[in-house]
Coordinates of C-alpha atoms in Angstrom, one line a residue:
Y1 CA -8.1 7.0 -45.5
L2 CA -4.6 8.5 -45.9
A3 CA -4.6 11.1 -43.2
Q4 CA -2.9 9.2 -40.4
A5 CA -0.1 7.9 -42.7
I6 CA 0.5 11.4 -44.1
E7 CA 0.4 13.0 -40.7
A8 CA 2.9 10.5 -39.3
L9 CA 5.3 11.0 -42.2
A10 CA 5.1 14.8 -41.9
K11 CA 5.8 14.5 -38.2
A12 CA 8.8 12.3 -39.1
G13 CA 10.2 15.1 -41.3
A14 CA 8.8 14.6 -44.8
K15 CA 8.5 17.8 -46.7
S16 CA 7.2 16.7 -50.2
A17 CA 4.8 14.2 -51.7
T18 CA 3.6 13.0 -55.1
S19 CA 0.6 10.8 -55.8
V20 CA 0.4 8.2 -58.5
F21 CA -3.1 7.0 -59.1
E22 CA -4.9 4.5 -61.4
S23 CA -7.7 5.8 -63.5
A24 CA -10.5 4.3 -61.5
S25 CA -13.1 5.9 -59.3
F26 CA -11.9 4.4 -56.0
T27 CA -8.2 5.1 -56.6
K28 CA -8.9 8.6 -57.9
G29 CA -11.1 9.3 -54.9
V30 CA -8.5 8.2 -52.4
C31 CA -5.7 10.2 -54.0
A32 CA -8.0 13.2 -54.4
A33 CA -7.4 13.8 -50.7
M34 CA -3.7 14.6 -51.2
P35 CA -3.9 18.4 -51.9
G36 CA -5.9 18.9 -48.7
L37 CA -3.6 16.7 -46.7
A38 CA -0.5 18.3 -48.1
D39 CA -1.8 21.7 -47.1
K40 CA -2.9 20.5 -43.6
F41 CA 0.5 18.9 -42.9
N42 CA 2.7 21.5 -44.6
L43 CA 3.9 19.3 -47.4
T44 CA 4.7 20.4 -50.9
L45 CA 2.6 18.3 -53.3
Q46 CA 4.9 18.1 -56.2
D47 CA 2.7 16.2 -58.6
E48 CA -0.5 14.2 -59.0
I49 CA 0.1 11.6 -61.7
E50 CA -2.8 9.7 -63.3
V51 CA -2.0 6.5 -65.1
V52 CA -4.3 4.1 -67.0
S53 CA -6.4 1.5 -65.3
S54 CA -4.4 -1.7 -64.7
P55 CA -1.1 0.0 -65.5
T56 CA 1.9 -2.0 -66.7
S57 CA 5.6 -1.3 -66.8
V58 CA 5.0 0.6 -70.1
D59 CA 2.9 3.1 -68.1
L60 CA 4.9 3.2 -64.9
D61 CA 8.5 2.9 -65.9
P62 CA 8.6 6.5 -67.2
V63 CA 6.9 7.8 -64.0
A64 CA 9.5 6.1 -61.8
R65 CA 12.3 7.4 -64.0
N66 CA 10.9 10.9 -63.8
L67 CA 10.4 10.8 -60.0
S68 CA 13.9 9.4 -59.5
M69 CA 15.5 12.5 -60.9
A70 CA 17.0 14.7 -58.2
E71 CA 14.8 17.7 -59.0
N72 CA 11.6 15.6 -58.7
D73 CA 12.5 13.1 -55.9
P74 CA 9.6 13.4 -53.4
D75 CA 9.9 12.3 -49.8
I76 CA 6.6 10.5 -50.1
V77 CA 4.9 8.7 -53.0
V78 CA 1.3 7.7 -52.4
A79 CA 0.3 5.0 -54.9
C80 CA -3.4 4.7 -55.2
V81 CA -3.5 1.6 -57.4
Y82 CA -4.9 -1.9 -57.3
D83 CA -2.8 -5.1 -56.9
Q84 CA -1.5 -5.3 -60.4
G85 CA -0.6 -1.6 -60.4
C86 CA 1.2 -2.1 -57.0
A87 CA 3.3 -5.0 -58.3
E88 CA 4.1 -3.1 -61.5
W89 CA 5.0 0.0 -59.6
V90 CA 7.4 -1.9 -57.3
A91 CA 9.0 -3.5 -60.4
S92 CA 9.3 0.0 -62.1
M93 CA 11.0 1.4 -59.0
R94 CA 13.4 -1.6 -58.9
K95 CA 14.2 -1.2 -62.6
T96 CA 15.0 2.5 -62.0
G97 CA 17.0 1.7 -58.9
W98 CA 15.0 4.2 -56.9
S99 CA 12.7 4.2 -53.9
P100 CA 11.1 7.2 -52.3
R101 CA 11.9 7.8 -48.6
A102 CA 8.3 6.7 -47.9
Q103 CA 5.9 4.8 -50.0
V104 CA 2.2 4.6 -49.1
F105 CA 0.1 2.0 -50.8
T106 CA -3.6 1.5 -51.0
V107 CA -5.4 -1.8 -51.4
C108 CA -2.6 -4.2 -52.3
I109 CA -0.5 -4.6 -49.1
G110 CA -1.4 -7.9 -47.5
M111 CA -3.0 -9.3 -50.6
D112 CA -1.7 -12.8 -51.5
K113 CA -1.6 -11.9 -55.2
F114 CA 0.6 -8.9 -54.6
Q115 CA 2.9 -10.7 -52.2
N116 CA 3.3 -13.5 -54.7
A117 CA 4.1 -11.1 -57.5
V118 CA 6.7 -9.1 -55.7
G119 CA 8.2 -11.7 -53.4
T120 CA 10.6 -10.4 -50.8
D121 CA 10.1 -6.9 -52.0
A122 CA 6.9 -6.9 -50.0
M123 CA 8.9 -7.3 -46.7
Y124 CA 8.6 -4.3 -44.5
M125 CA 5.9 -2.6 -46.7
M126 CA 2.9 -1.1 -45.0
G127 CA -0.3 0.2 -46.4
V128 CA -3.4 2.0 -45.3
S129 CA -6.8 0.5 -44.7
P130 CA -10.1 1.8 -43.6
W131 CA -11.1 0.6 -40.1
D132 CA -14.4 0.6 -38.4
P133 CA -15.0 -0.4 -34.7
S134 CA -17.6 -2.9 -35.8
L135 CA -14.9 -5.0 -37.5

């Protein structure tokens, strides 16, 4: 699910990554691939951060503040969260005045609810999606 995005970012020069994932089976499962992907593509996996299901700014603001610190600033953040978590994560990064060099989202990119919540912050964002030739 994440392999092509992580591979492309590693080839573009990324050296470190952190995952932030919502406490739900799908989101945990997607981000569970990060240790193996980090090893495969020679990235340092700095942290794997679990937040509550349907996180709000109360949950995500401290994570964004922590990751924005120079000693923690990863090249890539993989956010394995649903649409509410995506919008809250974008708001938390904005409050902190920080953005990782690359942000990989699951689920929310392209969803009307997410785009309505974050407005123009959704411009130029990309996410990953499973694809099957039968589609």
